[in-house]
């Protein structure tokens, strides 16, 4: 593992450009779109406006027609008049919802900008509804509003809201926090089993009744970089968080597993035996997919907080050069191990003033730009190749077996530009 | 509070964005929290625009609320003007900003920018997207349109097309051609493609063509009152409506030249023998008021279908739609609750559904053919090819659109003939869905208390799957009305005879 240890220079102390202004980002409500699939017995009820419903519809695309387990209680004029009314209305909507969906075991009341500005107390509503409909139904609340959260921070707020309600355990165990696609979760489980690291708790658990407890014996590993509040909430419950690079690419996955192996006293021979084959596979797959990426420059506009770990993967394993790495929020402590691995050079920016950031982007003209769907086509029309960022949150991209696919997601737009023989009409 | 999974319309500020994005040289400053920029992707992805919508969002966050959100709006306005140098600006608030009451109009006026700044009032908790578009365009016209000398050559304005409008791009092209053939010219198309300077010269026309009442009627009424511009009331979708529209236009402008109908194919296609099987096919129509009413007229009067359901989601069009439904002998459905629409479809058991993206999915689930005739729509209904709904080419497009989802006459005949063959047997389902098709009768309500004798059940299965649901329902209704508890083959055919048309 020594070849991964690079104490030299890194970006840990690099200056960060902090900007405020117009932000071209999603709000935290978007997290519902993938979270509800991970928790099949949960329902997410947004208390918000028609805008919130419209956003979910736009973000969920075709999924909206499959009876998804999320909906919006749209505030109407009468709800804005008096607070008491709104709480009663909410009870009525929840009762109607539960009559339609009696299979629901967990209900999340999700706060929005409008519900927060009118100071609708969803925490109180959750406690009241838990008392009314419990114990078969657990009701929790969190905020996914744009005024509080950016995109993936919605998942952070949701998981953090679950932590205080987790049962207490003194057992020494590993908890992995962050929603992963099932296929990736199973691979991770296989690796941890192979290393003999047990027992394992997952946050979020697939079902309300699945054992997921926390306590002073709990060691937490995060699989997503956007879980700052969840991390703090777990620490408040006495758990200890292991900061490591995030499991993207061959190197990231190995370092992530190695940090856990050290913590749980796994013998180096066993580590080698379990990881050697998938590591070699991942290296081969990345090498193949990354051919189109080698020597190319890349910029990230802020979106998901995945930007730093992905820039680390693309620069170190795929031979790209980062120009600017923008992130909505930079958690220094949690991303320290990532910053250590990142070669100095790129502009690190936190927050956004989109027009100024686009000025920098147009001046730098990177070979590939990672950005949201509102910007992707306009930038393509300006001749810049783009990779839309949301796909990186939905697709299986973590751990060894997905490393090649992850590189492929970035290579495809460049290969496509090379393949298309037509100049777009002016 | 209203529980909603799907909404037919977005909030009113999205309507304002549709007007701003349609225009050139206009910039919209929207007081809105972080995250409301999601709406940009409707334009960049669904409509596939190659430029960002001309909208600056203040993107306030929680920490700004204690401080001065009004200052945020002030600086956003100033910066947007400095960067984009628009000829005019519109300013407004999204739903959350409406609650914090910063008064965008007042703040922007105080900045004293060197261009017109038009304040918008968008009541987010009462009104919706179409209202937002209509109101925004009205305010722009009120602020910028002036009395100007009439153009020498008689001309009209095309009013109502916006960004994210269903087939607006091609309707403009088709109407421009049609109007040119009458001897008129088009003065201004607005808001689609217009600059603020163009709005100022709307009054040079001799009248307005109101293309889409949902997004242009208020402005047309205002121009009628203040600029003396009459406007057309007929929306030229379908052959009959197009001819009526041309008559109306001739009366309005005095230009009576009749465009060449040589390229119009719908009447002959509908008359040709292959279309005979279309007679009396039961169609359910739902969408925005304008498109639903136009499609119902074409369906009944020009293709020969029977309209068995008619509704719209925008209550602004409820009155004319109700009148039309009465004319068809139907009870109108004015709702924005997609579950109600689904129930009505189930009750009507149509053989074809004409609707929005949502009805397309309901139809898929029920195994009923469907065509999309109205927004909201997905990316595939902003096609690369020319596909208007208005005028003669629009009629041709409509014929294809309405008829394609039904099996062609010969194909249907063959299906019936070969129904016991392996490719066409019951469980095969629609071939284009492959092995993933839902069981053909899934989702149909089951009558209670009436049992089917095995022989009758077997006979029912010989009915082609796409009309079997109706046959089952008719037979059960027939049996129920006669107090029968069992259905045998006899009952099946009695019912068939009873309902025969």
PDB file of N, CA and C in Angstrom, chain A residues 76-124:
ATOM      1  N   UNK A  76     -51.390  26.009  -0.189  1.00  0.00           N
ATOM      2  CA  UNK A  76     -52.285  26.896  -0.918  1.00  0.00           C
ATOM      3  C   UNK A  76     -52.497  28.146  -0.091  1.00  0.00           C
ATOM      4  N   UNK A  77     -53.165  29.090  -0.704  1.00  0.00           N
ATOM      5  CA  UNK A  77     -53.313  30.390  -0.059  1.00  0.00           C
ATOM      6  C   UNK A  77     -53.850  30.280   1.370  1.00  0.00           C
ATOM      7  N   UNK A  78     -54.831  29.381   1.542  1.00  0.00           N
ATOM      8  CA  UNK A  78     -55.449  29.253   2.856  1.00  0.00           C
ATOM      9  C   UNK A  78     -54.456  28.753   3.912  1.00  0.00           C
ATOM     10  N   UNK A  79     -53.465  27.968   3.489  1.00  0.00           N
ATOM     11  CA  UNK A  79     -52.488  27.442   4.441  1.00  0.00           C
ATOM     12  C   UNK A  79     -51.565  28.539   4.965  1.00  0.00           C
ATOM     13  N   UNK A  80     -51.447  29.608   4.203  1.00  0.00           N
ATOM     14  CA  UNK A  80     -50.512  30.659   4.591  1.00  0.00           C
ATOM     15  C   UNK A  80     -51.132  31.588   5.632  1.00  0.00           C
ATOM     16  N   UNK A  81     -52.460  31.489   5.765  1.00  0.00           N
ATOM     17  CA  UNK A  81     -53.158  32.434   6.640  1.00  0.00           C
ATOM     18  C   UNK A  81     -52.829  32.206   8.107  1.00  0.00           C
ATOM     19  N   UNK A  82     -52.917  30.973   8.603  1.00  0.00           N
ATOM     20  CA  UNK A  82     -52.676  30.746  10.031  1.00  0.00           C
ATOM     21  C   UNK A  82     -51.978  29.429  10.267  1.00  0.00           C
ATOM     22  N   UNK A  83     -51.103  29.379  11.244  1.00  0.00           N
ATOM     23  CA  UNK A  83     -50.286  28.199  11.478  1.00  0.00           C
ATOM     24  C   UNK A  83     -51.108  26.991  11.913  1.00  0.00           C
ATOM     25  N   UNK A  84     -52.063  27.198  12.802  1.00  0.00           N
ATOM     26  CA  UNK A  84     -52.833  26.077  13.349  1.00  0.00           C
ATOM     27  C   UNK A  84     -53.464  25.291  12.218  1.00  0.00           C
ATOM     28  N   UNK A  85     -54.017  26.018  11.275  1.00  0.00           N
ATOM     29  CA  UNK A  85     -54.629  25.410  10.104  1.00  0.00           C
ATOM     30  C   UNK A  85     -53.685  24.472   9.372  1.00  0.00           C
ATOM     31  N   UNK A  86     -52.463  24.970   9.152  1.00  0.00           N
ATOM     32  CA  UNK A  86     -51.509  24.222   8.348  1.00  0.00           C
ATOM     33  C   UNK A  86     -51.212  22.874   8.998  1.00  0.00           C
ATOM     34  N   UNK A  87     -51.090  22.851  10.331  1.00  0.00           N
ATOM     35  CA  UNK A  87     -50.825  21.578  11.007  1.00  0.00           C
ATOM     36  C   UNK A  87     -52.004  20.615  10.830  1.00  0.00           C
ATOM     37  N   UNK A  88     -53.213  21.143  10.936  1.00  0.00           N
ATOM     38  CA  UNK A  88     -54.394  20.291  10.742  1.00  0.00           C
ATOM     39  C   UNK A  88     -54.461  19.764   9.315  1.00  0.00           C
ATOM     40  N   UNK A  89     -54.166  20.657   8.377  1.00  0.00           N
ATOM     41  CA  UNK A  89     -54.165  20.267   6.970  1.00  0.00           C
ATOM     42  C   UNK A  89     -53.170  19.140   6.730  1.00  0.00           C
ATOM     43  N   UNK A  90     -51.999  19.276   7.354  1.00  0.00           N
ATOM     44  CA  UNK A  90     -50.951  18.276   7.191  1.00  0.00           C
ATOM     45  C   UNK A  90     -51.427  16.919   7.717  1.00  0.00           C
ATOM     46  N   UNK A  91     -52.086  16.930   8.863  1.00  0.00           N
ATOM     47  CA  UNK A  91     -52.636  15.682   9.413  1.00  0.00           C
ATOM     48  C   UNK A  91     -53.606  15.043   8.430  1.00  0.00           C
ATOM     49  N   UNK A  92     -54.420  15.886   7.825  1.00  0.00           N
ATOM     50  CA  UNK A  92     -55.423  15.380   6.884  1.00  0.00           C
ATOM     51  C   UNK A  92     -54.745  14.746   5.664  1.00  0.00           C
ATOM     52  N   UNK A  93     -53.735  15.458   5.124  1.00  0.00           N
ATOM     53  CA  UNK A  93     -53.026  14.949   3.946  1.00  0.00           C
ATOM     54  C   UNK A  93     -52.321  13.638   4.279  1.00  0.00           C
ATOM     55  N   UNK A  94     -51.706  13.566   5.468  1.00  0.00           N
ATOM     56  CA  UNK A  94     -50.989  12.343   5.847  1.00  0.00           C
ATOM     57  C   UNK A  94     -51.974  11.190   6.014  1.00  0.00           C
ATOM     58  N   UNK A  95     -53.115  11.457   6.618  1.00  0.00           N
ATOM     59  CA  UNK A  95     -54.111  10.395   6.789  1.00  0.00           C
ATOM     60  C   UNK A  95     -54.568   9.871   5.429  1.00  0.00           C
ATOM     61  N   UNK A  96     -54.764  10.784   4.492  1.00  0.00           N
ATOM     62  CA  UNK A  96     -55.198  10.376   3.150  1.00  0.00           C
ATOM     63  C   UNK A  96     -54.111   9.540   2.467  1.00  0.00           C
ATOM     64  N   UNK A  97     -52.883   9.986   2.659  1.00  0.00           N
ATOM     65  CA  UNK A  97     -51.747   9.288   2.071  1.00  0.00           C
ATOM     66  C   UNK A  97     -51.629   7.870   2.624  1.00  0.00           C
ATOM     67  N   UNK A  98     -51.750   7.746   3.944  1.00  0.00           N
ATOM     68  CA  UNK A  98     -51.587   6.435   4.569  1.00  0.00           C
ATOM     69  C   UNK A  98     -52.729   5.488   4.198  1.00  0.00           C
ATOM     70  N   UNK A  99     -53.904   6.069   3.950  1.00  0.00           N
ATOM     71  CA  UNK A  99     -55.013   5.231   3.508  1.00  0.00           C
ATOM     72  C   UNK A  99     -54.711   4.632   2.141  1.00  0.00           C
ATOM     73  N   UNK A 100     -54.058   5.428   1.285  1.00  0.00           N
ATOM     74  CA  UNK A 100     -53.681   4.934  -0.044  1.00  0.00           C
ATOM     75  C   UNK A 100     -52.516   3.969   0.013  1.00  0.00           C
ATOM     76  N   UNK A 101     -51.580   4.233   0.934  1.00  0.00           N
ATOM     77  CA  UNK A 101     -50.342   3.444   0.989  1.00  0.00           C
ATOM     78  C   UNK A 101     -50.124   2.873   2.381  1.00  0.00           C
ATOM     79  N   UNK A 102     -50.912   1.860   2.763  1.00  0.00           N
ATOM     80  CA  UNK A 102     -50.774   1.307   4.120  1.00  0.00           C
ATOM     81  C   UNK A 102     -49.459   0.551   4.337  1.00  0.00           C
ATOM     82  N   UNK A 103     -48.716   0.278   3.259  1.00  0.00           N
ATOM     83  CA  UNK A 103     -47.460  -0.459   3.380  1.00  0.00           C
ATOM     84  C   UNK A 103     -46.306   0.408   3.894  1.00  0.00           C
ATOM     85  N   UNK A 104     -46.529   1.697   4.019  1.00  0.00           N
ATOM     86  CA  UNK A 104     -45.453   2.609   4.396  1.00  0.00           C
ATOM     87  C   UNK A 104     -45.109   2.450   5.883  1.00  0.00           C
ATOM     88  N   UNK A 105     -43.807   2.302   6.199  1.00  0.00           N
ATOM     89  CA  UNK A 105     -43.362   2.162   7.588  1.00  0.00           C
ATOM     90  C   UNK A 105     -42.594   3.386   8.085  1.00  0.00           C
ATOM     91  N   UNK A 106     -42.034   4.132   7.173  1.00  0.00           N
ATOM     92  CA  UNK A 106     -41.296   5.339   7.548  1.00  0.00           C
ATOM     93  C   UNK A 106     -41.822   6.493   6.704  1.00  0.00           C
ATOM     94  N   UNK A 107     -42.117   7.570   7.375  1.00  0.00           N
ATOM     95  CA  UNK A 107     -42.585   8.747   6.638  1.00  0.00           C
ATOM     96  C   UNK A 107     -41.658   9.916   6.950  1.00  0.00           C
ATOM     97  N   UNK A 108     -41.115  10.506   5.907  1.00  0.00           N
ATOM     98  CA  UNK A 108     -40.277  11.688   6.093  1.00  0.00           C
ATOM     99  C   UNK A 108     -41.062  12.924   5.684  1.00  0.00           C
ATOM    100  N   UNK A 109     -41.228  13.843   6.612  1.00  0.00           N
ATOM    101  CA  UNK A 109     -41.791  15.148   6.264  1.00  0.00           C
ATOM    102  C   UNK A 109     -40.606  16.012   5.855  1.00  0.00           C
ATOM    103  N   UNK A 110     -40.603  16.449   4.615  1.00  0.00           N
ATOM    104  CA  UNK A 110     -39.434  17.145   4.096  1.00  0.00           C
ATOM    105  C   UNK A 110     -39.745  18.628   3.965  1.00  0.00           C
ATOM    106  N   UNK A 111     -38.987  19.439   4.684  1.00  0.00           N
ATOM    107  CA  UNK A 111     -39.191  20.880   4.660  1.00  0.00           C
ATOM    108  C   UNK A 111     -38.677  21.490   3.370  1.00  0.00           C
ATOM    109  N   UNK A 112     -39.313  22.581   2.945  1.00  0.00           N
ATOM    110  CA  UNK A 112     -38.934  23.266   1.708  1.00  0.00           C
ATOM    111  C   UNK A 112     -38.716  24.740   2.038  1.00  0.00           C
ATOM    112  N   UNK A 113     -38.310  25.516   1.047  1.00  0.00           N
ATOM    113  CA  UNK A 113     -38.151  26.959   1.293  1.00  0.00           C
ATOM    114  C   UNK A 113     -39.447  27.587   1.815  1.00  0.00           C
ATOM    115  N   UNK A 114     -40.583  27.380   1.112  1.00  0.00           N
ATOM    116  CA  UNK A 114     -41.804  28.024   1.626  1.00  0.00           C
ATOM    117  C   UNK A 114     -42.157  27.566   3.038  1.00  0.00           C
ATOM    118  N   UNK A 115     -42.045  26.272   3.328  1.00  0.00           N
ATOM    119  CA  UNK A 115     -42.458  25.810   4.659  1.00  0.00           C
ATOM    120  C   UNK A 115     -41.534  26.382   5.730  1.00  0.00           C
ATOM    121  N   UNK A 116     -40.268  26.624   5.376  1.00  0.00           N
ATOM    122  CA  UNK A 116     -39.364  27.185   6.377  1.00  0.00           C
ATOM    123  C   UNK A 116     -39.557  28.672   6.560  1.00  0.00           C
ATOM    124  N   UNK A 117     -39.863  29.348   5.470  1.00  0.00           N
ATOM    125  CA  UNK A 117     -40.066  30.789   5.603  1.00  0.00           C
ATOM    126  C   UNK A 117     -41.325  31.089   6.418  1.00  0.00           C
ATOM    127  N   UNK A 118     -42.361  30.257   6.253  1.00  0.00           N
ATOM    128  CA  UNK A 118     -43.552  30.494   7.084  1.00  0.00           C
ATOM    129  C   UNK A 118     -43.403  29.825   8.450  1.00  0.00           C
ATOM    130  N   UNK A 119     -42.249  29.225   8.693  1.00  0.00           N
ATOM    131  CA  UNK A 119     -41.922  28.605   9.984  1.00  0.00           C
ATOM    132  C   UNK A 119     -42.950  27.566  10.408  1.00  0.00           C
ATOM    133  N   UNK A 120     -43.268  26.713   9.468  1.00  0.00           N
ATOM    134  CA  UNK A 120     -44.139  25.579   9.763  1.00  0.00           C
ATOM    135  C   UNK A 120     -43.279  24.548  10.485  1.00  0.00           C
ATOM    136  N   UNK A 121     -43.666  24.200  11.713  1.00  0.00           N
ATOM    137  CA  UNK A 121     -42.831  23.331  12.547  1.00  0.00           C
ATOM    138  C   UNK A 121     -43.062  21.861  12.181  1.00  0.00           C
ATOM    139  N   UNK A 122     -42.225  21.338  11.295  1.00  0.00           N
ATOM    140  CA  UNK A 122     -42.400  19.956  10.846  1.00  0.00           C
ATOM    141  C   UNK A 122     -41.908  18.962  11.889  1.00  0.00           C
ATOM    142  N   UNK A 123     -40.973  19.392  12.751  1.00  0.00           N
ATOM    143  CA  UNK A 123     -40.507  18.521  13.836  1.00  0.00           C
ATOM    144  C   UNK A 123     -41.659  18.183  14.771  1.00  0.00           C
ATOM    145  N   UNK A 124     -42.436  19.191  15.097  1.00  0.00           N
ATOM    146  CA  UNK A 124     -43.591  18.997  15.972  1.00  0.00           C
ATOM    147  C   UNK A 124     -44.631  18.112  15.269  1.00  0.00           C
TER     148      UNK A 124
END
